[in-house]
Amino acid sequence: MKRKHHKTLELIFSRPVSGNIQWRDIEALFVELGAEISEREGSRVGVRLFAERRVFHRPHPAPDTDKGAVSAIREWLRTNGVKP
């Protein structure tokens, strides 16, 4: 895993929950882990990873992912054995 993706993973798992993670970095991490990304209606993004499909909302106008989404992503990664 590239250093940039590892840093994103560390930010996702940091406590307290970070509100400074750009969505594009999270998408790039998903792709690095083998995800298929698909555009959905509006700002929705479909992520197929770990034989599951999740739908997230791409943040706008700011590029930073909200803390609730970061917490959900952290739990999803942890449940599937991904750790920093």
Short mmCIF file of C-alpha atoms in Angstrom, two decimals:
data_model
loop_
_atom_site.label_atom_id
_atom_site.label_comp_id
_atom_site.label_asym_id
_atom_site.label_seq_id
_atom_site.Cartn_x
_atom_site.Cartn_y
_atom_site.Cartn_z
CA MET A 1 0.00 0.00 0.00
CA LYS A 2 1.33 3.43 -0.91
CA ARG A 3 2.26 5.82 1.87
CA LYS A 4 -0.55 8.24 0.91
CA HIS A 5 -3.18 5.50 1.32
CA HIS A 6 -1.63 4.38 4.59
CA LYS A 7 -1.80 7.96 5.90
CA THR A 8 -5.49 8.17 4.91
CA LEU A 9 -6.14 4.90 6.72
CA GLU A 10 -4.40 6.24 9.84
CA LEU A 11 -6.55 9.39 9.70
CA ILE A 12 -9.71 7.29 9.41
CA PHE A 13 -8.76 5.28 12.50
CA SER A 14 -7.52 8.27 14.54
CA ARG A 15 -9.29 9.34 17.74
CA PRO A 16 -11.03 11.73 18.02
CA VAL A 17 -12.67 11.36 14.63
CA SER A 18 -11.00 13.60 12.07
CA GLY A 19 -13.05 16.08 10.08
CA ASN A 20 -10.13 16.90 7.77
CA ILE A 21 -10.07 13.90 5.44
CA GLN A 22 -10.74 14.73 1.81
CA TRP A 23 -13.28 12.48 0.11
CA ARG A 24 -11.02 11.93 -2.92
CA ASP A 25 -8.39 10.41 -0.59
CA ILE A 26 -10.98 8.02 0.85
CA GLU A 27 -12.12 7.04 -2.67
CA ALA A 28 -8.48 6.43 -3.66
CA LEU A 29 -8.06 4.21 -0.57
CA PHE A 30 -11.17 2.23 -1.53
CA VAL A 31 -9.76 1.68 -5.04
CA GLU A 32 -6.42 0.59 -3.55
CA LEU A 33 -8.30 -1.99 -1.47
CA GLY A 34 -9.97 -3.33 -4.64
CA ALA A 35 -13.27 -1.42 -4.67
CA GLU A 36 -15.40 -0.66 -7.68
CA ILE A 37 -16.66 2.92 -7.56
CA SER A 38 -19.82 3.94 -9.42
CA GLU A 39 -21.50 7.30 -9.76
CA ARG A 40 -25.09 7.40 -8.55
CA GLU A 41 -27.78 10.07 -8.58
CA GLY A 42 -26.76 13.49 -7.33
CA SER A 43 -23.73 13.37 -5.09
CA ARG A 44 -24.09 9.69 -4.24
CA VAL A 45 -21.23 7.28 -4.84
CA GLY A 46 -21.62 3.50 -4.87
CA VAL A 47 -18.72 1.50 -3.44
CA ARG A 48 -18.52 -2.25 -3.96
CA LEU A 49 -15.95 -3.72 -1.60
CA PHE A 50 -15.79 -6.83 0.61
CA ALA A 51 -18.66 -8.35 -1.42
CA GLU A 52 -20.88 -5.53 -0.17
CA ARG A 53 -22.26 -2.39 -1.75
CA ARG A 54 -22.36 0.80 0.25
CA VAL A 55 -23.61 4.20 -0.85
CA PHE A 56 -21.94 7.36 0.40
CA HIS A 57 -22.61 11.01 -0.28
CA ARG A 58 -19.72 12.91 -1.81
CA PRO A 59 -19.33 16.10 0.24
CA HIS A 60 -19.90 19.44 -1.42
CA PRO A 61 -19.04 22.27 -1.68
CA ALA A 62 -16.24 21.52 0.83
CA PRO A 63 -13.99 18.54 -0.02
CA ASP A 64 -13.77 17.24 3.57
CA THR A 65 -15.73 14.17 4.66
CA ASP A 66 -18.00 14.68 7.68
CA LYS A 67 -17.21 12.91 10.94
CA GLY A 68 -20.27 10.66 10.79
CA ALA A 69 -19.21 9.25 7.42
CA VAL A 70 -15.63 8.77 8.65
CA SER A 71 -16.94 6.81 11.67
CA ALA A 72 -19.10 4.61 9.42
CA ILE A 73 -16.18 3.96 7.06
CA ARG A 74 -13.89 3.13 10.00
CA GLU A 75 -16.36 0.60 11.38
CA TRP A 76 -16.88 -0.95 7.92
CA LEU A 77 -13.12 -1.31 7.40
CA ARG A 78 -12.57 -2.66 10.91
CA THR A 79 -15.35 -5.25 10.50
CA ASN A 80 -13.61 -6.51 7.36
CA GLY A 81 -10.15 -6.76 8.93
CA VAL A 82 -8.56 -3.59 7.55
CA LYS A 83 -6.27 -1.84 10.04
CA PRO A 84 -3.68 0.92 9.74
#
